[in-house]
Tab-separated table of C-alpha atoms in Angstrom:
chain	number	residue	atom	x	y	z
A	345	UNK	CA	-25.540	-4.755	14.740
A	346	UNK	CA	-27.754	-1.703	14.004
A	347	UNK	CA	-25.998	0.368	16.407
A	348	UNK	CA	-22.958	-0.872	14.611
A	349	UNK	CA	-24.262	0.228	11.346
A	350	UNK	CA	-25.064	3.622	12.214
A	351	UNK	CA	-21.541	4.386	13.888
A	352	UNK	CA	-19.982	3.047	10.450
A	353	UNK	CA	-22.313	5.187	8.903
A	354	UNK	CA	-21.306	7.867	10.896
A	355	UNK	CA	-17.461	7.602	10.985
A	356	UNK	CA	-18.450	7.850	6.879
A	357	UNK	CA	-20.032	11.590	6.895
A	358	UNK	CA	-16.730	12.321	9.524
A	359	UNK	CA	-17.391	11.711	12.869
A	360	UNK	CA	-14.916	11.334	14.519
A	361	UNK	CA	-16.287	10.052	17.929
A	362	UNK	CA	-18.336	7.206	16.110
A	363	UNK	CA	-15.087	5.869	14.703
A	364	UNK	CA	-13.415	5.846	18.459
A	365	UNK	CA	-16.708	4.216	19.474
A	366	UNK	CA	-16.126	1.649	16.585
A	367	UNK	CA	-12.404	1.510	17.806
A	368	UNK	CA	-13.625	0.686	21.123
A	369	UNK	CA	-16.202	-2.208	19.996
A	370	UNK	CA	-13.614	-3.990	17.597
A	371	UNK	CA	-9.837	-2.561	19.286
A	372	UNK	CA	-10.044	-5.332	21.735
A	373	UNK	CA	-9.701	-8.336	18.561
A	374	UNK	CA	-8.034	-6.620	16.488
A	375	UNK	CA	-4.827	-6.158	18.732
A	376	UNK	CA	-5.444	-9.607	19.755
A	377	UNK	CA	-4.745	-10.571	15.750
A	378	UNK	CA	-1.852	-7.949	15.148
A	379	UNK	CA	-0.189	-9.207	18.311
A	380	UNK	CA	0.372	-12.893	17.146
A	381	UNK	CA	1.348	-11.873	13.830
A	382	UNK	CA	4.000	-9.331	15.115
A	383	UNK	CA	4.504	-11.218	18.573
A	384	UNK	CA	5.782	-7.821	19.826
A	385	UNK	CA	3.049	-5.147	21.984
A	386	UNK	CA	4.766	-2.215	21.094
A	387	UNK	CA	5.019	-3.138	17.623
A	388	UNK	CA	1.800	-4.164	17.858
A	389	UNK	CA	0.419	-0.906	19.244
A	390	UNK	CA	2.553	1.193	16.452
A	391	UNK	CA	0.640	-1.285	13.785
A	392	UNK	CA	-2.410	-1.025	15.014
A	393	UNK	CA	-2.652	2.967	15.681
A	394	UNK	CA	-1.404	3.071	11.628
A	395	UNK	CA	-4.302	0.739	10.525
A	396	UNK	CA	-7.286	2.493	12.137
A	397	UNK	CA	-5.717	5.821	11.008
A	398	UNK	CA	-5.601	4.309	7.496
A	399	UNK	CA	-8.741	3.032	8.339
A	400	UNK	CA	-10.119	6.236	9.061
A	401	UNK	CA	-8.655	7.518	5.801
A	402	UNK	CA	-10.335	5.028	3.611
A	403	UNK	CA	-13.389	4.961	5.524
A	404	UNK	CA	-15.711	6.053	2.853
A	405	UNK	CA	-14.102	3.331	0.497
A	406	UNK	CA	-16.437	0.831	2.066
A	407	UNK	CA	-19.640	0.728	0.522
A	408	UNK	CA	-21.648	-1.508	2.853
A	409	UNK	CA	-21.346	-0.985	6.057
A	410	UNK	CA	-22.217	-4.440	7.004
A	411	UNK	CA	-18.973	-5.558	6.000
A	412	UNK	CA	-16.884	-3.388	8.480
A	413	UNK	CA	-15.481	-6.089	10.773
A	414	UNK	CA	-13.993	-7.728	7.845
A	415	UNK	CA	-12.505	-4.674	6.208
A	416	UNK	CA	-11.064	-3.667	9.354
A	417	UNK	CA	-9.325	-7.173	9.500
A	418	UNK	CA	-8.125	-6.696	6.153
A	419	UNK	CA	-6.924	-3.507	6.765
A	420	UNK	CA	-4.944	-4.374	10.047
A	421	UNK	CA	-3.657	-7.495	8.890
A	422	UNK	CA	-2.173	-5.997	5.963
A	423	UNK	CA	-0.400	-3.558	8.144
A	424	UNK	CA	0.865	-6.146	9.894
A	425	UNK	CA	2.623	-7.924	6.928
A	426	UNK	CA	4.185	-5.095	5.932
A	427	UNK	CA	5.638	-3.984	8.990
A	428	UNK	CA	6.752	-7.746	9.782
A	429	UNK	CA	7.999	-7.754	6.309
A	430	UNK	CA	10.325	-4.399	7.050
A	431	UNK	CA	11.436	-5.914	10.955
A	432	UNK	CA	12.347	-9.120	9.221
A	433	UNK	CA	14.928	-7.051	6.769
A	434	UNK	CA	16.223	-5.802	9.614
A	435	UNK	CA	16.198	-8.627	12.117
A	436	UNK	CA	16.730	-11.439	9.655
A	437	UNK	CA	20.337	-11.964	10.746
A	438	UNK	CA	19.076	-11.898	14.606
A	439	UNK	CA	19.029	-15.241	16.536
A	440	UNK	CA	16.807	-16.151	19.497
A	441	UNK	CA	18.151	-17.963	22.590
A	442	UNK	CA	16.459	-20.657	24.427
A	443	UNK	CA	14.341	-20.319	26.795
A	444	UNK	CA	15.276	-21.560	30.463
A	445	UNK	CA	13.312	-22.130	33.324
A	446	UNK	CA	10.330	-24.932	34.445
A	447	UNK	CA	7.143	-25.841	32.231
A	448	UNK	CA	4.343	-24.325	32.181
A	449	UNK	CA	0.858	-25.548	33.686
A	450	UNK	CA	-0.247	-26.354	30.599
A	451	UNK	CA	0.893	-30.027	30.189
A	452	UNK	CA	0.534	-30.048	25.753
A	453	UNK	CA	3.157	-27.188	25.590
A	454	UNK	CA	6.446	-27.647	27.453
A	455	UNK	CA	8.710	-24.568	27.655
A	456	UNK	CA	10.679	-25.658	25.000
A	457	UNK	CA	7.622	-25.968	22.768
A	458	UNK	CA	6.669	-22.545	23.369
A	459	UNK	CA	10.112	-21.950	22.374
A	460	UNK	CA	10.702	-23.827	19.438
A	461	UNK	CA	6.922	-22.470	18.233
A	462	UNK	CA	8.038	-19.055	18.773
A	463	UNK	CA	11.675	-20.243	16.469
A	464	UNK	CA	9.499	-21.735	13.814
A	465	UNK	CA	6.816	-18.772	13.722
A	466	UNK	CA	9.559	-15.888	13.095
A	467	UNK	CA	10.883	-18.188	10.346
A	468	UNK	CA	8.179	-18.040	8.316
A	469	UNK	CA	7.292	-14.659	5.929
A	470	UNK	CA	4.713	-12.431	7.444
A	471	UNK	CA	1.893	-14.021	5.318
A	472	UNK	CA	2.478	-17.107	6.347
A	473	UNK	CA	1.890	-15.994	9.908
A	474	UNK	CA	-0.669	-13.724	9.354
A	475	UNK	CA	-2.762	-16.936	7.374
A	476	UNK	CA	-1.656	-19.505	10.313
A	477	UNK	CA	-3.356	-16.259	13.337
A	478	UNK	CA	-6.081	-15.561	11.256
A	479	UNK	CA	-6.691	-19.691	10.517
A	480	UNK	CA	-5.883	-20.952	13.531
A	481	UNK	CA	-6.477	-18.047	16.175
A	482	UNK	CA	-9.227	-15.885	14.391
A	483	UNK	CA	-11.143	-19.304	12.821
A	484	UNK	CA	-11.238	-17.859	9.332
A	485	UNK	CA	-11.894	-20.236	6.476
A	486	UNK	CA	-9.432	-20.507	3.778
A	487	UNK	CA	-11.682	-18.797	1.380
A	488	UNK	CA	-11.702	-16.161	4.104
A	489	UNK	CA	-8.450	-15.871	4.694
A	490	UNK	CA	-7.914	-15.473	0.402
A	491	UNK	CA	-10.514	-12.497	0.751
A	492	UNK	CA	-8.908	-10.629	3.878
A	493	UNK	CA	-5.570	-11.311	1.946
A	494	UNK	CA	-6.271	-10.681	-1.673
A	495	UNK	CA	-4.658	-13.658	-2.506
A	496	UNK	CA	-5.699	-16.550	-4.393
A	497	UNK	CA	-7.478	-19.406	-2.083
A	498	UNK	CA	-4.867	-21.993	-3.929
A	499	UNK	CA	-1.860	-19.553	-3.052
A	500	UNK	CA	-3.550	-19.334	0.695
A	501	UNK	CA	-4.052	-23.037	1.059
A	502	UNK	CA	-0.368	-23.996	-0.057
A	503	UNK	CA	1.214	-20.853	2.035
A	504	UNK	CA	-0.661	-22.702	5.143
A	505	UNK	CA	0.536	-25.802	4.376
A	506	UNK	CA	4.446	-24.762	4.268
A	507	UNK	CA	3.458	-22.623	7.919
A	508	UNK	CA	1.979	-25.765	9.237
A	509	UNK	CA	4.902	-27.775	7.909
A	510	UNK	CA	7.677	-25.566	9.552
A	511	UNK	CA	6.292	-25.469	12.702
A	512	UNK	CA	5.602	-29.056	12.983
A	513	UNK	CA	9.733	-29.632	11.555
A	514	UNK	CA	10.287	-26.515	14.667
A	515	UNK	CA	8.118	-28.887	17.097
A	516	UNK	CA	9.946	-32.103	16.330
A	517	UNK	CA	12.959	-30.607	16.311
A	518	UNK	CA	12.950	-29.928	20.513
A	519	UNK	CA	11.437	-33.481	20.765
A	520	UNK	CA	14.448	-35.060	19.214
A	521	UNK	CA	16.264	-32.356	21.497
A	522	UNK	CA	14.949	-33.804	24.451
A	523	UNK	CA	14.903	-37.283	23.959
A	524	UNK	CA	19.004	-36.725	23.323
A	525	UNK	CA	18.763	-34.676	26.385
A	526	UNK	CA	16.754	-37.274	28.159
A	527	UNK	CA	19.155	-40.070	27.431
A	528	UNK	CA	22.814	-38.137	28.181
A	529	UNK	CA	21.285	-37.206	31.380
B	404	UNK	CA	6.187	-37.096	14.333
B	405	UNK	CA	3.514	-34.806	15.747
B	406	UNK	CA	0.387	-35.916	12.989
B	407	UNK	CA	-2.340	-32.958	11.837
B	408	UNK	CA	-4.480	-33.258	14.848
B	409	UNK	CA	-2.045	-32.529	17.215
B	410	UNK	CA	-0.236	-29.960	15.446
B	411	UNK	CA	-3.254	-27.818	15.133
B	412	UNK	CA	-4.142	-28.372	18.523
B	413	UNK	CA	-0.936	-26.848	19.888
B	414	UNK	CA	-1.010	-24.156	17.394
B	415	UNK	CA	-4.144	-23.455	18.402
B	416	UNK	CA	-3.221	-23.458	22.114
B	417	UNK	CA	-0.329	-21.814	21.789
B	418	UNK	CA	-1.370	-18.617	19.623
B	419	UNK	CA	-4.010	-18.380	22.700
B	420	UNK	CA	-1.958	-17.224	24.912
B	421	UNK	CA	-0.779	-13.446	25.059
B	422	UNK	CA	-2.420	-10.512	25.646
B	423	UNK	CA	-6.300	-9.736	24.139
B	424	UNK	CA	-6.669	-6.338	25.691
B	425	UNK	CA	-6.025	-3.124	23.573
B	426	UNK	CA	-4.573	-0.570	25.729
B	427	UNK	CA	-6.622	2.354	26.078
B	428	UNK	CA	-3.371	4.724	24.752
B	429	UNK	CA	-4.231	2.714	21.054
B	430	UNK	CA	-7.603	4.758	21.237
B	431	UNK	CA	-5.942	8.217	22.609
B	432	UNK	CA	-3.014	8.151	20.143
B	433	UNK	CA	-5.546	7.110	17.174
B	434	UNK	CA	-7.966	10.134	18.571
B	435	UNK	CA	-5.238	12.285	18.174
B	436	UNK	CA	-3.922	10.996	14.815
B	437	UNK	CA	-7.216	11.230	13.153
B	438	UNK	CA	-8.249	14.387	14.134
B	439	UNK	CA	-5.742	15.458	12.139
B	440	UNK	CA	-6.370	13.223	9.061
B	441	UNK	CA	-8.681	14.208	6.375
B	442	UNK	CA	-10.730	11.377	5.403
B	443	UNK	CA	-10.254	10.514	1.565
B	444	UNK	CA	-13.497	11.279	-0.808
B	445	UNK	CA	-15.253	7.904	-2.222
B	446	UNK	CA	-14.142	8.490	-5.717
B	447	UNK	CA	-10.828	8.487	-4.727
B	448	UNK	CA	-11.009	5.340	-3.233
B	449	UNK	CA	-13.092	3.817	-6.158
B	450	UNK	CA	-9.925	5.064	-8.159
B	451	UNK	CA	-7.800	3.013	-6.493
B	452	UNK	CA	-9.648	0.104	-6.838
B	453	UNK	CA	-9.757	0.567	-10.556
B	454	UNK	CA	-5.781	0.695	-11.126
B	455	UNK	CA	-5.948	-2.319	-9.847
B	456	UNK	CA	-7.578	-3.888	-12.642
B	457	UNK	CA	-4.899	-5.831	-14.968
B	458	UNK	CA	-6.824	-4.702	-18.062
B	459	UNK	CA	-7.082	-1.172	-17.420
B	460	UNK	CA	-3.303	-0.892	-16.509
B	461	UNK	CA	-2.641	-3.179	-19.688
B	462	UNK	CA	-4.595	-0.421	-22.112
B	463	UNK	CA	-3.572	2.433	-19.758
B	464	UNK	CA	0.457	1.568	-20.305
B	465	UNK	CA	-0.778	0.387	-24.307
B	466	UNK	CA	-2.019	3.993	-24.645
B	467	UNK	CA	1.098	5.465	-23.077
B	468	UNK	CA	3.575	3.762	-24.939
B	469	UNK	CA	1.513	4.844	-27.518
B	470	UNK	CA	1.647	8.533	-26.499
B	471	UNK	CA	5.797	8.649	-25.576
B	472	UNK	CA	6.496	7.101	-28.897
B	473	UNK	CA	4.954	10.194	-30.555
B	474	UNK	CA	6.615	11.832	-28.588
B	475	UNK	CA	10.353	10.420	-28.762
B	476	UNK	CA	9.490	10.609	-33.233
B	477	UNK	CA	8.493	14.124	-32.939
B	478	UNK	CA	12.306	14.650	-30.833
B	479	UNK	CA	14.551	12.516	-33.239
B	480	UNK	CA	17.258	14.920	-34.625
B	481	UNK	CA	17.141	15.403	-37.796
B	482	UNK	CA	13.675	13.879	-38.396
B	483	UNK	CA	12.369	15.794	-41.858
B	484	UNK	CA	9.620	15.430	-44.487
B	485	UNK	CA	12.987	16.305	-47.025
B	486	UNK	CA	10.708	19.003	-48.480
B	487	UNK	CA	11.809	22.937	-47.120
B	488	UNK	CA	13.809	23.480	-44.816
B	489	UNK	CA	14.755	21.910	-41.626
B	490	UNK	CA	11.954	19.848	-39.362
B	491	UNK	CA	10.816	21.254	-36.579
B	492	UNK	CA	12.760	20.987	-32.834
B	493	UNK	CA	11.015	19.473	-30.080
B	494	UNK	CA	10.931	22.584	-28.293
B	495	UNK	CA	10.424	25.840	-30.371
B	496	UNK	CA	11.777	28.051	-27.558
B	497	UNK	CA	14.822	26.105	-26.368
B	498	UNK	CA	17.314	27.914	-24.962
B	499	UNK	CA	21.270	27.009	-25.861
B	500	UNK	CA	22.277	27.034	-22.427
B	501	UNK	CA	19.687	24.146	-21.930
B	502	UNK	CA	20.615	20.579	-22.890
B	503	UNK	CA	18.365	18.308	-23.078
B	504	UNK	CA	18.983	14.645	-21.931
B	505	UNK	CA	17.829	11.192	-22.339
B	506	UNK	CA	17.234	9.262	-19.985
B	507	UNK	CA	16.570	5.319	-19.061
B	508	UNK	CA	13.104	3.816	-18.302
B	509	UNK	CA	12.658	2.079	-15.903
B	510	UNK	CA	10.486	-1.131	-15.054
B	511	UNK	CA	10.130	-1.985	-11.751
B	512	UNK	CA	6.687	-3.722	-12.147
B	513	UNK	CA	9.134	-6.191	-13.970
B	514	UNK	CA	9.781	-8.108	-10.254
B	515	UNK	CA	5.880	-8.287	-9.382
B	516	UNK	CA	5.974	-5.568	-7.506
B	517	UNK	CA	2.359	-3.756	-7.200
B	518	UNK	CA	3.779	-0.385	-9.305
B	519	UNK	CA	2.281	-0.129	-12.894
B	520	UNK	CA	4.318	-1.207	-15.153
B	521	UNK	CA	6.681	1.995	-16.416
B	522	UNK	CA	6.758	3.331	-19.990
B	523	UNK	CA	9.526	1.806	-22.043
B	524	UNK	CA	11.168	4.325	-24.398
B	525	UNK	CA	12.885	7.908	-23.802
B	526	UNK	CA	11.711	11.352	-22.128
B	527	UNK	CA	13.698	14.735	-22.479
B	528	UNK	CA	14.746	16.237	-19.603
B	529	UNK	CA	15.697	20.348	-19.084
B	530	UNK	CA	13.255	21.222	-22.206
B	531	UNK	CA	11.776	24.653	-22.263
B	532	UNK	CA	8.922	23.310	-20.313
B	533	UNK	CA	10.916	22.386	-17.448
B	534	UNK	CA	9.789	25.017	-14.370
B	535	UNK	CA	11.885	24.585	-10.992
B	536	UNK	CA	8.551	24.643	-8.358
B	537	UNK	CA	9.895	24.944	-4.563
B	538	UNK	CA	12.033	21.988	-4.508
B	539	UNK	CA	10.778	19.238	-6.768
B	540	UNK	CA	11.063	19.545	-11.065
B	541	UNK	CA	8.334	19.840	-13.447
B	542	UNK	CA	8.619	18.866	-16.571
B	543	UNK	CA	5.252	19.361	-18.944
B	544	UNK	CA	4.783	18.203	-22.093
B	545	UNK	CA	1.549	19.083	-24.094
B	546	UNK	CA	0.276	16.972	-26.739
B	547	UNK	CA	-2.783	18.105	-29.067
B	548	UNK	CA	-4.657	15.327	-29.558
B	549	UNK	CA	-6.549	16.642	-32.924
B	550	UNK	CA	-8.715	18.785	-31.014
B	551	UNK	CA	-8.162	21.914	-29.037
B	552	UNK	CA	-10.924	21.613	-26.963
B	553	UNK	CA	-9.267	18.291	-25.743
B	554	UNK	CA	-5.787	18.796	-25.232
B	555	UNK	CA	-4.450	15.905	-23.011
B	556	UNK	CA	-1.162	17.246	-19.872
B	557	UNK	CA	1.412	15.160	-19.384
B	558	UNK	CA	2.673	15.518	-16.346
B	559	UNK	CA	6.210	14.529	-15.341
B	560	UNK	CA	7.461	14.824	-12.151
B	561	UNK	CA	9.928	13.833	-8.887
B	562	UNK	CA	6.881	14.381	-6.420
B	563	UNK	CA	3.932	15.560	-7.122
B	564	UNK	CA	1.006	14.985	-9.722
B	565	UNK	CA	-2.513	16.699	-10.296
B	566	UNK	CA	-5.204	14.951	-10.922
B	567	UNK	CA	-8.661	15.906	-12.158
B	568	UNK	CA	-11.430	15.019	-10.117
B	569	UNK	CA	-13.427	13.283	-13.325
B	570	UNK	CA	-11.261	9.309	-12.885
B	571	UNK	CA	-12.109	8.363	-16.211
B	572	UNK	CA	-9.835	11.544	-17.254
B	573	UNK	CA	-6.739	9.815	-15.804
B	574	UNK	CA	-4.953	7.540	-18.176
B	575	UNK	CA	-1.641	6.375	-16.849
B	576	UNK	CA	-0.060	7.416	-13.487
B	577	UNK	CA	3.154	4.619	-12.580
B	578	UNK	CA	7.172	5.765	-12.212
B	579	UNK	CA	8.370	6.239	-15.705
B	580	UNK	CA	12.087	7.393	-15.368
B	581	UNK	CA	14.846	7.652	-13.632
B	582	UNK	CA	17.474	10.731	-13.699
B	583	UNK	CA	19.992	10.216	-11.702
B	584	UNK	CA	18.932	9.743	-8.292
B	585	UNK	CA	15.331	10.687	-9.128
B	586	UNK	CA	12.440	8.374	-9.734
B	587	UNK	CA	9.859	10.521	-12.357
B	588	UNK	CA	6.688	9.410	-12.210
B	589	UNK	CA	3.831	10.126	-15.131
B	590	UNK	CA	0.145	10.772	-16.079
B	591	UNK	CA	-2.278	11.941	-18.524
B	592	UNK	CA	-4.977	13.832	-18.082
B	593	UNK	CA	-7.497	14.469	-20.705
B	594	UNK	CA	-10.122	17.138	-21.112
B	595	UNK	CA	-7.632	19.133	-19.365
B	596	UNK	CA	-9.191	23.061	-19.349
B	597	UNK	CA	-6.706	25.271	-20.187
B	598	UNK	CA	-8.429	27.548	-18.208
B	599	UNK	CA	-7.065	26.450	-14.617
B	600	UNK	CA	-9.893	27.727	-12.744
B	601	UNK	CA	-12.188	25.246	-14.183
B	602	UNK	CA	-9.841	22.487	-13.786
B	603	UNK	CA	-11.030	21.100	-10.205
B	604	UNK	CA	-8.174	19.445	-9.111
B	605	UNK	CA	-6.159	18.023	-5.990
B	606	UNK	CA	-2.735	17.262	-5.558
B	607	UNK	CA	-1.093	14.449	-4.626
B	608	UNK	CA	2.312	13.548	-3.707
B	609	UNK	CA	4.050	10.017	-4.645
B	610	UNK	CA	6.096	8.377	-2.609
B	611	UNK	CA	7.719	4.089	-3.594
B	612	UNK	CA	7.928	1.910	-0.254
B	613	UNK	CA	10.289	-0.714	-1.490
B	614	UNK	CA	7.737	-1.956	-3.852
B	615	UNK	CA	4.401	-0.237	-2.794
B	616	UNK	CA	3.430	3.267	-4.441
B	617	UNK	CA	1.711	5.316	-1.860
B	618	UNK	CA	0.200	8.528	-2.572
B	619	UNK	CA	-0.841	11.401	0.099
B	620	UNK	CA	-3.663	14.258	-0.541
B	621	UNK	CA	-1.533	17.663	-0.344
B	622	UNK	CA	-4.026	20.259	-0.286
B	623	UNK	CA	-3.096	23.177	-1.011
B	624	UNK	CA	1.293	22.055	-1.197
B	625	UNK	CA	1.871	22.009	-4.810
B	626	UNK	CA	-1.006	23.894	-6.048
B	627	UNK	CA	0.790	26.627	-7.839
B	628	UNK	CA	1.629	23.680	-10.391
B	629	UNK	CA	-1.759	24.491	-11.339
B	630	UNK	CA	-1.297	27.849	-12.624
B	631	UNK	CA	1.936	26.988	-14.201
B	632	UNK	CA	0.150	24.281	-16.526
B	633	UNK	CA	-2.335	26.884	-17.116
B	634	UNK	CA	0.527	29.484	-18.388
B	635	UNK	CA	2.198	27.072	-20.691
B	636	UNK	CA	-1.164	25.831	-21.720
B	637	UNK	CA	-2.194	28.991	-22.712
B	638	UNK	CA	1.347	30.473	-23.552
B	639	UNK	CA	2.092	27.486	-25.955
B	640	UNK	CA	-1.001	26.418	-27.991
């Protein structure tokens, strides 16, 4: 955590190889997170470069150190919405196909889970996703999510509660499929 | 029905999969990118943070209004004590050939966006302090604020603003008009030196994202906008 410290520190007065060091230490979760929220790498990669360039920017902003992991979430996450928010004016008319082919290995989520999942995820805004990633796949705490979002914890818990509520409509949605499926067969 | 339990179970199994490597061209491209990107100074960044206080853009667009008012009484036609002769125009060098135009405010804070709220009233456009600068309009307006020593810029522009490097001098920055197909954005500065040498400035350039106002250090772009304030400043007391 020290050495952490000092390459923050570092990256501050302008060094440029302490922030690719930094890059390095945190790149690894932090495409992780952008990737589920854009579901997309090379999206992902184009968000992620503009974040830790922004990051870089704003470096000095940060006034303790300590606190870098969580300002570099904020920072990348925010990226993320907005370039979700900009694909989804574009895209918003585009439709995704089903999915063919067996099951997976993993017996909870059939293909057409994954696939209805994946339907029900690009339905929802991009802060919707970004609170259901950084809830469910990054283990933040609602009040931690509100921080990272600047959003209200209130606004946060009831944004969560539509995600959780779409994907669960998305989910039983290819269960009735396949029980109709299951019984014309 | 899949209940709570289970729906957070396959959310959580599901966003697991996928990649969790960052590939190593992230780092060169971001190497590359940054070595080219100035870093912004702290005060800058504390800046930010303080337009994003509600109360501070409530007074800063209180003290605007404030400030335009004066200014759209001072350009009413006609406006006259009745004693002597005829009031004073709003600009005591105008030239014929230029007309001056109003034109509408507008408000796009009004949707929740995360712009300041934009003066409501008039500006004047094509005045005698209008100077064409490389491709973007100035417009400058100067406003004595009972003291010489403390004269306070407007500055109106398409692009680009200055900005002194005391925050507290800044009183209102936020898109205040639009002319045609151009979005003018304003400020105030106080304390402003007439003496542009002592003015330590930067320059920045605005840019609207749909609803997000970005701004970018240019350093040296627009800096001749420096000595043209200083010229009417000193030109036009």
């Amino acid at each position: 955590m020290a050495r952490d410290r000092d390459l923050v520190e570092a990256a501050q007065r302008g060094d440029q190889a302490a922030f690719v060091d930094l890059v390095r230490l945190t790149g690894d979760r932090l495409f992780a997170i952008a990737y589920r929220i854009l579901r997309d790498v090379d999206r992902t990669e184009d968000a992620l470069q503009d974040a830790l360039v922004i990051a870089w920017r704003d470096l000095r902003g940060l006034r303790d150190p300590d606190r870098f992991d969580a300002w570099m979430n904020r920072v990348v996450t925010n990226v993320c919405i907005a370039n979700a928010t900009r694909e989804r004016r574009r895209t918003v008319k585009l439709r995704v196909l089903p999915v063919e082919g067996p099951a997976g290995p993993d017996d909870l989520l059939g293909v057409g889970d994954r696939d209805q999942l994946e339907r029900g995820f690009r339905r929802l805004t991009p802060d919707e996703r970004a609170i259901l990633v950084l809830h469910h796949y990054a283990g933040y705490t609602l009040a931690e999510i509100a921080e990272t979002l600047g959003a209200p914890a209130g606004t946060v818990r009831s944004r969560l509660h539509h995600a959780h509520r779409a994907m669960r409509a998305a989910l039983d949605a290819e269960a009735r499929t396949s029980t109709v499926g299951g019984r014309s067969a | 029905m899949t209940d709570d339990r289970e729906l957070s179970l396959i959310i959580d199994r599901w966003l697991e999969e996928g990649p969790v490597e960052m590939p190593d061209r992230v780092i060169d491209t971001t190497a590359v990118r940054i070595s080219r990107q100035r870093q912004q100074p702290a005060w800058r960044l504390d800046w930010r943070h303080l337009t994003m206080n509600t109360t501070y853009k409530i007074t800063a667009a209180i003290a605007a209004i404030a400030i335009i008012g004066l200014i759209g009484y001072n350009l009413l036609p006609g406006r006259s004590t009745g004693v002597g002769g005829p009031g004073p125009t709003a600009s005591p060098t105008a030239s014929p050939s230029v007309a001056i135009s109003e034109v509408t405010i507008v408000d796009p804070a009004g949707a929740g966006s995360d712009i300041p709220a934009a003066v409501r009233g008039t500006y004047s456009e094509g005045d005698w302090n209008a100077l064409p600068v490389g491709d973007d309009r100035y417009s400058w307006q100067l406003l004595p604020a009972g003291d010489t020593k403390c004269v306070e810029l407007v500055h109106l522009t398409t692009s680009c603003i200055v900005i002194t490097r005391q925050p507290s001098d800044i009183e209102q920055y936020g898109p205040a008009a639009v002319v045609g197909d151009l979005i003018y954005y304003k400020m105030i500065i106080h304390n402003f030196q007439t003496d542009p040498c002592l003015n330590q400035v930067s320059v920045w350039r605005f840019s609207v994202l749909t609803d997000r106002l970005t701004m970018q250090q240019l350093d040296p772009g627009c800096r001749n906008s420096l000595d043209d304030a200083g010229f009417l400043l000193r030109t036009n007391p």
